[in-house]
Short mmCIF file of C-alpha atoms and ligand atoms in Angstrom, two decimals:
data_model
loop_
_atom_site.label_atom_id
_atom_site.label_comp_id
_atom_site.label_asym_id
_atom_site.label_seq_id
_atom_site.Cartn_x
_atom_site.Cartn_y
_atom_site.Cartn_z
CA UNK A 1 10.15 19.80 -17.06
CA UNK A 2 9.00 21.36 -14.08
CA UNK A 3 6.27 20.10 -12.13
CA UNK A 4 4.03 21.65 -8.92
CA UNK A 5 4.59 19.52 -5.68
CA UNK A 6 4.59 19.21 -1.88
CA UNK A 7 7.34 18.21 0.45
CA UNK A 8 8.35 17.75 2.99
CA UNK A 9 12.26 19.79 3.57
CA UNK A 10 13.08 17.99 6.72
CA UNK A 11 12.36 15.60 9.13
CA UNK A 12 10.64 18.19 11.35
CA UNK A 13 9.06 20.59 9.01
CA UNK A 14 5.50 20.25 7.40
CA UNK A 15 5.13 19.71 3.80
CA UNK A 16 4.69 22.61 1.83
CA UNK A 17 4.63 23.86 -1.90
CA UNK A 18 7.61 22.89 -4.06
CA UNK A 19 8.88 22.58 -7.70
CA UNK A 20 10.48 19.92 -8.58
CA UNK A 21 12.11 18.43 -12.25
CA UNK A 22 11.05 16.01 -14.20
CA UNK A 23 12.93 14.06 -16.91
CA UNK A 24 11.61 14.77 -20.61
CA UNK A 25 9.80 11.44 -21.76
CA UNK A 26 12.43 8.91 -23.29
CA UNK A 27 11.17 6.52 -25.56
CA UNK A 28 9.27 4.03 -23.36
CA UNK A 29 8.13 6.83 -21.23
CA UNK A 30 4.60 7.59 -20.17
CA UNK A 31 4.02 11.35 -19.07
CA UNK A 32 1.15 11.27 -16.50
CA UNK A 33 -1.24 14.15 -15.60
CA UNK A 34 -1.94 13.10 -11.60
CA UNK A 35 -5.46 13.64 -11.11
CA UNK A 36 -5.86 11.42 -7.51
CA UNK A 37 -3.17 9.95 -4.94
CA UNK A 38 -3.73 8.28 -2.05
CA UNK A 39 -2.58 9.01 1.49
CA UNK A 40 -0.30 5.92 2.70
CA UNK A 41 0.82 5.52 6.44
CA UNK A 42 4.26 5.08 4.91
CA UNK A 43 4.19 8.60 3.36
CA UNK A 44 3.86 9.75 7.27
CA UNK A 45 6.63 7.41 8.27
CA UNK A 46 8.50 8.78 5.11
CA UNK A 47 8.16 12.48 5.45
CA UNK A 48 8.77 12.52 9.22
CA UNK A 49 12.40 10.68 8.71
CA UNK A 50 10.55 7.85 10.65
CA UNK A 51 12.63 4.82 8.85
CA UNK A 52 16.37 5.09 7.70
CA UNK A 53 17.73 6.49 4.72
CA UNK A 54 14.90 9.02 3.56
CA UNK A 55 16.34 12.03 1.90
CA UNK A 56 15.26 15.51 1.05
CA UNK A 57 13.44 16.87 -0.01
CA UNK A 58 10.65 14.37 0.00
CA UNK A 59 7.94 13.85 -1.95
CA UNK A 60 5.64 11.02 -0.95
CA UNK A 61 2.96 9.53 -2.33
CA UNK A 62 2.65 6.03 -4.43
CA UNK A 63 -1.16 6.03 -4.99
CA UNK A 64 -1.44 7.50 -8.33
CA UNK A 65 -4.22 7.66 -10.69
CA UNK A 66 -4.07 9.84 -13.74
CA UNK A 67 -4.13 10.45 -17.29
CA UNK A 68 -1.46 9.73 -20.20
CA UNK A 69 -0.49 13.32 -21.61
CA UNK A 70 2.27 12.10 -23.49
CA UNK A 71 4.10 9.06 -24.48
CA UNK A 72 7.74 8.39 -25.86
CA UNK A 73 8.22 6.76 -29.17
CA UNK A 74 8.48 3.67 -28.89
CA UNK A 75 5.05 3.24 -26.46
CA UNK A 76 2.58 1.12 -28.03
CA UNK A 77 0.10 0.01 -25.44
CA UNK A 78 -0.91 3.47 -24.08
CA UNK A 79 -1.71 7.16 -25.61
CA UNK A 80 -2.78 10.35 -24.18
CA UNK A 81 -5.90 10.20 -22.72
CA UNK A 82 -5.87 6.94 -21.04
CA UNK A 83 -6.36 6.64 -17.20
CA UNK A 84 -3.61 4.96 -15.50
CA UNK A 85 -2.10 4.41 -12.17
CA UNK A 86 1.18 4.23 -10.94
CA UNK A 87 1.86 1.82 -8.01
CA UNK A 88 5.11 2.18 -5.22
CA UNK A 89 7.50 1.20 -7.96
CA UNK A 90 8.56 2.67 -11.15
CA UNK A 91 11.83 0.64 -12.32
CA UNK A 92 13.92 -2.66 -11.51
CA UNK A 93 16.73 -4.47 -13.25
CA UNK A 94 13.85 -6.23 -15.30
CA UNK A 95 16.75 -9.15 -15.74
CA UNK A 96 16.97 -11.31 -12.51
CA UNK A 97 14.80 -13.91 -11.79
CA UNK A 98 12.41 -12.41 -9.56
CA UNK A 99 11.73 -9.75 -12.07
CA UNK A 100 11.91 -12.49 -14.68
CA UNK A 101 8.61 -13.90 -12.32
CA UNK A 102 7.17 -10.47 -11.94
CA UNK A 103 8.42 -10.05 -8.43
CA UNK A 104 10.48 -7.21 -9.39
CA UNK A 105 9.79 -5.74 -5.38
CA UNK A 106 11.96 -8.48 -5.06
CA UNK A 107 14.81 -7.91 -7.60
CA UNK A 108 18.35 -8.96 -6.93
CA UNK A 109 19.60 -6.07 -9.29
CA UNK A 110 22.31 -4.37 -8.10
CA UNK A 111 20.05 -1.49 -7.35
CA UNK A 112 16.89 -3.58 -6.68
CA UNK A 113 13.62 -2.37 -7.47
CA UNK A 114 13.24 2.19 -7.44
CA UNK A 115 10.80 3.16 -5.22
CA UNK A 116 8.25 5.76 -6.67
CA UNK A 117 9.81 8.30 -4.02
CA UNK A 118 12.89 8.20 -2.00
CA UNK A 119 14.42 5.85 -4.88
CA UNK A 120 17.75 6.06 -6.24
CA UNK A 121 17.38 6.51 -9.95
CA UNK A 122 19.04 3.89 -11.41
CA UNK A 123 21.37 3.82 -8.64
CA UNK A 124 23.09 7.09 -8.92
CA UNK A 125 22.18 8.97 -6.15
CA UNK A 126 19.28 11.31 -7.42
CA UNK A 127 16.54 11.08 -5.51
CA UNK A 128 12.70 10.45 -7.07
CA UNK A 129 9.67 12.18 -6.72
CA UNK A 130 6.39 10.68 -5.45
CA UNK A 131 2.49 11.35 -6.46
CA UNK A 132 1.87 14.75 -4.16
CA UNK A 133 2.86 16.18 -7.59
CA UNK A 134 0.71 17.09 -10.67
CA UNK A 135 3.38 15.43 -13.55
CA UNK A 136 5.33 12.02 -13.23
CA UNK A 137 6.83 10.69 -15.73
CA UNK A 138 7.45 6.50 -15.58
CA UNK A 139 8.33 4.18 -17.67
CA UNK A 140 5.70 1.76 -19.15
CA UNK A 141 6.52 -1.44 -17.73
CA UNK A 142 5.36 0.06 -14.69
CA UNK A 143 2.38 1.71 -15.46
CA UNK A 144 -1.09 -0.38 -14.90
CA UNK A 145 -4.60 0.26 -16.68
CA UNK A 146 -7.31 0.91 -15.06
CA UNK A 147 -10.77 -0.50 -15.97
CA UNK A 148 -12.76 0.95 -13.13
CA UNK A 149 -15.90 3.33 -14.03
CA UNK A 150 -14.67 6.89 -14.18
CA UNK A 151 -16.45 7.68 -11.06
CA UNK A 152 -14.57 5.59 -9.26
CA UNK A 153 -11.10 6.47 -9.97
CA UNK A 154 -10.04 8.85 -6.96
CA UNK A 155 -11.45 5.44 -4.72
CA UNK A 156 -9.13 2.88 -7.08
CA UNK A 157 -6.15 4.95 -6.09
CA UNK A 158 -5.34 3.47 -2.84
CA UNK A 159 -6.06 0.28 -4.47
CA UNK A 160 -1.96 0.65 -5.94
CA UNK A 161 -0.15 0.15 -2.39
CA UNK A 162 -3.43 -0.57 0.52
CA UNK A 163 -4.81 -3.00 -2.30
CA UNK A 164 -1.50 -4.56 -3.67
CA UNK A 165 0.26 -4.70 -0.17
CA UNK A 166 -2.86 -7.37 0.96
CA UNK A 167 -3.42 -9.01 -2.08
CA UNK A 168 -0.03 -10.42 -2.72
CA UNK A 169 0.27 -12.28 0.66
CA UNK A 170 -3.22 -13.33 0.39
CA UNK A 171 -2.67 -14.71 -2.23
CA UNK A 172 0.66 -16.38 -2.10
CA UNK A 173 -0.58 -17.68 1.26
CA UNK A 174 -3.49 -18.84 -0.49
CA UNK A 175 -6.91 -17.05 1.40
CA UNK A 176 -9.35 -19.18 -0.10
CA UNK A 177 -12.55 -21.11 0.46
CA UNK A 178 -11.98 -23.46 3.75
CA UNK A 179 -9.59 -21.01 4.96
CA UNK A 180 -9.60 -18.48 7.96
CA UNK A 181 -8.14 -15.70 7.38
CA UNK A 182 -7.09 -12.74 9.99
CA UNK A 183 -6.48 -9.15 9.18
CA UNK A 184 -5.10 -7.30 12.48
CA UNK A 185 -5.37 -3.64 12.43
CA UNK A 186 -8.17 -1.82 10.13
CA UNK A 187 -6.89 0.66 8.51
CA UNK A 188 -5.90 1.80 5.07
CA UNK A 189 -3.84 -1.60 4.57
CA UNK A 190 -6.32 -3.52 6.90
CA UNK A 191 -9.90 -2.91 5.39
CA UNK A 192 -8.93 -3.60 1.71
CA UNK A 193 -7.53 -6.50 3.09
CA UNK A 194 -10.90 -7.39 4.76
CA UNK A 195 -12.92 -6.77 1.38
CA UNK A 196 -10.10 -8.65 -0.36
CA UNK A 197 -9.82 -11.98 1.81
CA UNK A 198 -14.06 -11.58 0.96
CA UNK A 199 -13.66 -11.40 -2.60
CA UNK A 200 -11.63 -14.19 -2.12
CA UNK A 201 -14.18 -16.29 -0.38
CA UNK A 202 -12.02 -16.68 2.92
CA UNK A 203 -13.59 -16.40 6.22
CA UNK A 204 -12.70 -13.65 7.22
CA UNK A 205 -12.06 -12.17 11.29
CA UNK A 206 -11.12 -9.01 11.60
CA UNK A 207 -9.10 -7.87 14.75
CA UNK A 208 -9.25 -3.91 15.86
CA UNK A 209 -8.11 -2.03 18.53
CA UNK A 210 -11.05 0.66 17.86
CA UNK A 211 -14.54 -0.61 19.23
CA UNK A 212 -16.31 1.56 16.84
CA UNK A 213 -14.81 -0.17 13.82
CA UNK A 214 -16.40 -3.35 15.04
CA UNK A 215 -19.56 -2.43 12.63
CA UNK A 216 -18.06 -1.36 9.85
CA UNK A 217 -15.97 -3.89 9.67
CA UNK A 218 -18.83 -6.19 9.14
CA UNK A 219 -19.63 -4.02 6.39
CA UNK A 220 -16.34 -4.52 4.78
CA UNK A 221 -16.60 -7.73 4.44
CA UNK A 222 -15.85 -9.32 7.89
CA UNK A 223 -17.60 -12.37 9.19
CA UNK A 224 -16.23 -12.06 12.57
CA UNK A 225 -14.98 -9.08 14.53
CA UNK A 226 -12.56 -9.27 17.54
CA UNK A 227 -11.18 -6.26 19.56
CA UNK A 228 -8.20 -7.24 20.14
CA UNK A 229 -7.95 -5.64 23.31
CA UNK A 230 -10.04 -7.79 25.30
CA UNK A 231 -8.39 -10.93 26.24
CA UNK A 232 -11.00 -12.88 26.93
CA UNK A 233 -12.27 -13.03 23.30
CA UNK A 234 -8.69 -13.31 22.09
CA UNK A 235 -7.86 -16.40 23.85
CA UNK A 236 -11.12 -17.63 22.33
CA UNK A 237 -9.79 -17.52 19.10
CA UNK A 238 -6.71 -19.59 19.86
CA UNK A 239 -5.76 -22.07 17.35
CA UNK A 240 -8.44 -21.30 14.68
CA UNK A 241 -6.67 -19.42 12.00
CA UNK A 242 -4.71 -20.50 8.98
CA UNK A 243 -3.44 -17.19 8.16
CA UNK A 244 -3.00 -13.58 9.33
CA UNK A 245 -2.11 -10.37 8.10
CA UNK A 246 -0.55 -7.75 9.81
CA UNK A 247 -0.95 -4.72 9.00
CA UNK A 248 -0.53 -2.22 12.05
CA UNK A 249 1.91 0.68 12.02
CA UNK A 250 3.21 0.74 15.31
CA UNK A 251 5.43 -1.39 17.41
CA UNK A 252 3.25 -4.43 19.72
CA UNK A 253 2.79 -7.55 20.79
CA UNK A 254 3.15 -10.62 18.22
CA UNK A 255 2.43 -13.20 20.52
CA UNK A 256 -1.84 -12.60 20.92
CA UNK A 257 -1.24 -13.34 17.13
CA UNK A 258 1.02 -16.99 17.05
CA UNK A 259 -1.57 -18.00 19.41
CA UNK A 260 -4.03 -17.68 16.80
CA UNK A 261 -2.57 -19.65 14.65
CA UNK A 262 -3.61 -23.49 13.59
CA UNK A 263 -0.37 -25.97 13.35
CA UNK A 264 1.33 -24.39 9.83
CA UNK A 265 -0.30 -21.71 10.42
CA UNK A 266 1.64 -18.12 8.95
CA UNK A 267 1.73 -14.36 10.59
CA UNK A 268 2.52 -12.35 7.97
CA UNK A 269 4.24 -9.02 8.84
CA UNK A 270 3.20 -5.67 6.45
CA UNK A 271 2.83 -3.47 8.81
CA UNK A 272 6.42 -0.87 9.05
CA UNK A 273 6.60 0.46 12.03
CA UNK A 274 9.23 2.78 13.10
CA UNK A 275 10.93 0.85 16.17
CA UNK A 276 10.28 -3.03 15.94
CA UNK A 277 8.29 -5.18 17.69
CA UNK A 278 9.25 -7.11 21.10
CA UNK A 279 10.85 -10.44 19.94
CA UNK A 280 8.01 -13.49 20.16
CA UNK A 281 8.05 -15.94 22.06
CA UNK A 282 9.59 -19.76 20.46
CA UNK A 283 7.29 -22.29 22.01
CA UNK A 284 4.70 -20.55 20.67
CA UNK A 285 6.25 -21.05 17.31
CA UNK A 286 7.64 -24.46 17.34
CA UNK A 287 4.99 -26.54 18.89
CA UNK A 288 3.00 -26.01 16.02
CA UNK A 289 5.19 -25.09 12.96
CA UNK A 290 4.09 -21.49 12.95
CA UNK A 291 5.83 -19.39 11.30
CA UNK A 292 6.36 -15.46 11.31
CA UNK A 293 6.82 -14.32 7.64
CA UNK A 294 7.34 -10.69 5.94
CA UNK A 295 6.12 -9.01 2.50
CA UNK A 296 6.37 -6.30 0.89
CA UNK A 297 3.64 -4.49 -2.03
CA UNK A 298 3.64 -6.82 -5.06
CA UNK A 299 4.82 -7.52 -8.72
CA UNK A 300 3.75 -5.42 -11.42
CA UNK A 301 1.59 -8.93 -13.34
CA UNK A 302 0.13 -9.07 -10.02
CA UNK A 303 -1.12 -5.54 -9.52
CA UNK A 304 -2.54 -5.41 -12.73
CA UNK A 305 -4.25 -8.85 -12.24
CA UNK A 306 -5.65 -7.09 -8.86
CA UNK A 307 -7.09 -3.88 -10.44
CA UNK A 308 -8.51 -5.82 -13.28
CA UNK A 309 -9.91 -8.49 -10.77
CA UNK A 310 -11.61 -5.33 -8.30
CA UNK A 311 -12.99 -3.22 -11.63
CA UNK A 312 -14.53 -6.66 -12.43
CA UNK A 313 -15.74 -7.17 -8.94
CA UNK A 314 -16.54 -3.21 -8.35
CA UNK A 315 -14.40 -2.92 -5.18
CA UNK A 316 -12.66 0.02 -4.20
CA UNK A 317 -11.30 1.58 -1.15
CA UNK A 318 -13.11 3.51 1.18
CA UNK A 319 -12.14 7.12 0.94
CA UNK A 320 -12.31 10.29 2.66
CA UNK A 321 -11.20 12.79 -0.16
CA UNK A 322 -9.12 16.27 0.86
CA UNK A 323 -7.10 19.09 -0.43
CA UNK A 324 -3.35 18.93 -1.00
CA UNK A 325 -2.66 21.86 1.57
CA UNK A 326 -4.92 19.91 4.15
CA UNK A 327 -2.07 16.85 4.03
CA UNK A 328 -0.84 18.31 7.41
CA UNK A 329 -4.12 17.88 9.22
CA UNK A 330 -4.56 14.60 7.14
CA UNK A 331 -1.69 13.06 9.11
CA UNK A 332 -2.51 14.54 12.35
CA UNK A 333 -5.70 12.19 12.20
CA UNK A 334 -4.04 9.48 10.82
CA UNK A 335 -1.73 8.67 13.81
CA UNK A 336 -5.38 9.21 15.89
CA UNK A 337 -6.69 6.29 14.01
CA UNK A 338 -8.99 8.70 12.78
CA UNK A 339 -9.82 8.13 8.83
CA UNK A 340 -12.32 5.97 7.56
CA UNK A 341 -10.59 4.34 5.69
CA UNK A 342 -7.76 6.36 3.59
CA UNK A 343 -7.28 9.75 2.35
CA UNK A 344 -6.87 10.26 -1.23
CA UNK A 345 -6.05 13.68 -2.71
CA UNK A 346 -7.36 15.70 -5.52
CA UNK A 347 -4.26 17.03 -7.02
CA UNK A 348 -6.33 19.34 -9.13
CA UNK A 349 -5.99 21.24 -5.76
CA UNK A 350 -2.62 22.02 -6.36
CA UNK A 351 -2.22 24.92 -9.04
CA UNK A 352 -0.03 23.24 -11.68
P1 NAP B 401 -3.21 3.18 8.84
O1 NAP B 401 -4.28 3.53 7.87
O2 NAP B 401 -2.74 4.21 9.81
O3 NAP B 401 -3.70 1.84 9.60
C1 NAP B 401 -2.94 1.25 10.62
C2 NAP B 401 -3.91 0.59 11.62
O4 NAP B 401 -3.12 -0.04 12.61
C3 NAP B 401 -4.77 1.58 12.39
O5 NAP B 401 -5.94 1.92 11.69
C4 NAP B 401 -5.09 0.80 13.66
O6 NAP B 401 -6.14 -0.15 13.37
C5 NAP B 401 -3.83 -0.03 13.86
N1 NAP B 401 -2.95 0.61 14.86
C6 NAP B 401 -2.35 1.82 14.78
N2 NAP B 401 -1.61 2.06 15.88
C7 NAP B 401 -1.73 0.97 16.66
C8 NAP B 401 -1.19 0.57 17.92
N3 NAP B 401 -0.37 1.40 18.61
N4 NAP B 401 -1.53 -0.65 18.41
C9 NAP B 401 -2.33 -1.47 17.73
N5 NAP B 401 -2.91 -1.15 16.54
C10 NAP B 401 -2.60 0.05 16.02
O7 NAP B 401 -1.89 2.72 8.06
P2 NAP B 401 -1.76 1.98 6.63
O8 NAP B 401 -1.62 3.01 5.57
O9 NAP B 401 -2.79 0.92 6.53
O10 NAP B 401 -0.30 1.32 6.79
C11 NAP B 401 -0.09 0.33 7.80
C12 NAP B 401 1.39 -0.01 7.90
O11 NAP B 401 1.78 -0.75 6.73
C13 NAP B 401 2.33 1.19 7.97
O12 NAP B 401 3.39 0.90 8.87
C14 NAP B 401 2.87 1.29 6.55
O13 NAP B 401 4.13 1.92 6.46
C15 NAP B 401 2.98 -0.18 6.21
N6 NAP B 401 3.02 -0.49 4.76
C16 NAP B 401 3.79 -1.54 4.39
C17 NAP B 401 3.82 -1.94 3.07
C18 NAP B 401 4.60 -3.15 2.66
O14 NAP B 401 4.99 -3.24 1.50
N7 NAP B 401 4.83 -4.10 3.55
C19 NAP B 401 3.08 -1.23 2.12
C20 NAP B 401 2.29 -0.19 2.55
C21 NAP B 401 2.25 0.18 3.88
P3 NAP B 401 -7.33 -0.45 14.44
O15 NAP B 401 -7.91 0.88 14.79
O16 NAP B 401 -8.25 -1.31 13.68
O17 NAP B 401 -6.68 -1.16 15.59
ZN1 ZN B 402 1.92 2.57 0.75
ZN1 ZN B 403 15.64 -7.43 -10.95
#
C-alpha cells in the first residue's frame, strides 16, 4: 500500500513530500495509523548522511505513537483501535541469545536487529521506512502498548528512543538510591534521562553547556546542576559520581567526565556523534578502575516495562509540538541547542 511521507533524497537536500510502499499486513502484522513521532538528533545525523551507510531515500523517524487500523490473522493481543508505539526497531532474528534475553538491539543474527529506518529488511537490501509517514506496518513482537492518558500521547512519543536510550543503561548500571548519577548534555536524550535517574531515586547532577538550562533542569528532576563549562565547578565534582550518561551529539572532551568518576565508577557513551571523540586519557582510567562503556536504545521487555513504569508514574517528555513541513526549521534549531526539550510531530499534518 502506499503511504504519504517525507524524505530526505540526498545527503544535501531538505526533506520533502514523498510516497512510499508499504507491505500488505502478513499474519502477525500490525497496520498502524501514525498519529505523533518524535524528532530524534539521530534523524538529523541520518538524513544529512552524517554516519555511514544511510541510503536513499530516507525516511527518519523512530518515535511513533499511533493507532492499530488493521491486524493480520494470526494477532491476538492487539485490534484496531488500540494506541500503540513503535520504538527504533521493528525485527531481529528473535533466536540468539540476546534476543532470547530481550536484548534483541543486541542480536547476533546474521542480520542483527532492523532498524525502523535505514534497515535492511530481513537482510536483502530493501531499505525501511521510518515514522515521518502516516502508515507503518510492523510486526507485533515489536509493537508496545501504551497506557498513558490520551492527552498525553504526542508527549509519550519520544519516550520510544529519548526514554528507552536512558533507561536501559540506567538501569543495567543500576541508578538507584545511594547512587550519584550524571547526565551530561540536556537535551532530548539528556532530560528524560534526568526525570528518569529521579524516578529512580538516584541523585541526580545534571551537567549543561547552556546556562539557561541550569533552572529547568532543576525542574526536571535535577538535584544538582553543573555547567560544564566552568572549570572551577567541574573539578569540584571530581571523584563523586558512580555513574554517568552521555548523551551529547557532538565530538568533545571525555576526560572532564573520568574525572568525575568514584573508583568503579562507569561513563557510559549514547551520545552518536558524527566524527569521534579525542581518545581519553589512561591514568585517568586505571588508577581507579573506571571504565568507558557504550549502549545502544533497549530490548523490546524493557521498553515496554519503561512505558508501563512512566504511564504509572505520569512522566513524559517535554515537547515542543510542530508541523511535518516545519521539520526543516525543526533541525535548524536543533543543532542551536534550541528546543526545549524535543520536537514531536503531528502527522495529521501531512495529507494522507
Ligand atoms: P539533542 O536533543 O540535540 O541533545 C544533545 C545535547 O548535547 C544538546 O542539547 C546539548 O546539551 C549537548 N551538546 C550539543 N552539542 C554540544 C557540543 N558541541 N558540546 C557539548 N555539548 C553539546 O540530541 P538527542 O536527540 O538527545 O540525541 C543525542 C545523541 O544521542 C545524538 O548523537 C543521537 O544520535 C544519539 N542517540 C543515540 C542512541 C543510542 O542508541 N545510543 C539513541 C538515540 C540517540 P546542553 O545544552 O545541555 O549542553
Ligand atoms: Zn533516536
Ligand atoms: Zn537475534
Amino acid at each position: 500500500m502506499q503511504t504519504r511521507a517525507y524524505a530526505a533524497q540526498s545527503s544535501t537536500s531538505p526533506l520533502a513530500p514523498h510516497t512510499i510502499e508499504r507491505r500488505e499486513a502478513g499474519d502477525r502484522d500490525v497496520v498502524i495509523d501514525i498519529l505523533y513521532c518524535g524528532v530524534c538528533h539521530s534523524d538529523l545525523h541520518a538524513a544529512r548522511g552524517e554516519w555511514d551507510g544511510i541510503r536513499y531515500p530516507c525516511v527518519p523517524g523512530h518515535e511513533i505513537v499511533g493507532r492499530v487500523s488493521a491486524v493480520g490473522r494470526g494477532v491476538r493481543r492487539l485490534a484496531p483501535g488500540t494506541i500503540v508505539a513503535v520504538g527504533c526497531m521493528v525485527d531481529s532474528c528473535r533466536s540468539c541469545e540476546a534476543c532470547k534475553l530481550g536484548l534483541e538491539q543486541y542480536c547476533d543474527g546474521p542480520h542483527g536487529f532492523t532498524q525502523t529506518y535505514n534497515g535492511w529488511v530481513k537482510g536483502d537490501g530493501e531499505n525501511t521506512y521510518g515514522g515521518y509517514s502516516r502508515t507503518i506496518v510492523v510486526d507485533e513482537h515489536f509493537v508496545l502498548t501504551v497506557k498513558h492518558d490520551a492527552t498525553q500521547l504526542a508527549a509519550v512519543a519520544p519516550l520510544l528512543c529519548a526514554g528507552i536510550t536512558t533507561w536501559s543503561p540506567l538501569r543495567h548500571w543500576g541508578a538507584g538510591p545511594g547512587k550519584t548519577v550524571g547526565i551530561v548534555g540536556i537535551g532530548g536524550l539528556g532530560h528524560m534521562g534526568v526525570k528518569l535517574a529521579r524516578a529512580l531515586e538516584a541523585h541526580v547532577v545534571a551537567f549543561t553547556t547552556s546556562p539557561a538550562k541550569g533552572k529547568e533542569a532543576l525542574k526536571l528532576g535535577a538535584d544538582e546542576v553543573v555547567v560544564s563549562t566552568n572549570a572551577a565547578d567541574m573539578s569540584q565534582r571530581a571523584g563523586t559520581c558512580d555513574f554517568i550518561l552521555d548523551t551529547v551529539s557532538a565530538s568533545h572532551d571525555l576526560d572532564t567526565y573520568v574525572k568525575l568518576l568514584k573508583r568503579d565508577g562507569t561513563l557510559t557513551l549514547v551520545g552518536a556523534p558524527a566524527t569521534a571523540h579525542p581518545s581519553p586519557a589512561i591514568f585517568n582510567l586505571l588508577l581507579r578502575r573506571r571504565s568507558i562503556a557504550g549502549s545502544a536504545i533497549g530490548g523490546i521487555r524493557e521498553t515496554q516495562e519503561m512505558l508501563d513504569f512512566c504511564a504509572d508514574r505520569k512522566i513524559v517528555s517535554e515537547i515542543e509540538m510542530i508541523g511535518m513541513a516545519e521539520i526543516e526549521k525543526a533541525y535548524a534549531r536543533l543543532l542551536r541547542g534550541d528546543v526545549r526539550y524535543r520536537f514531536v510531530i503531528d502527522m495529521r499534518t501531512l495529507a494522507a
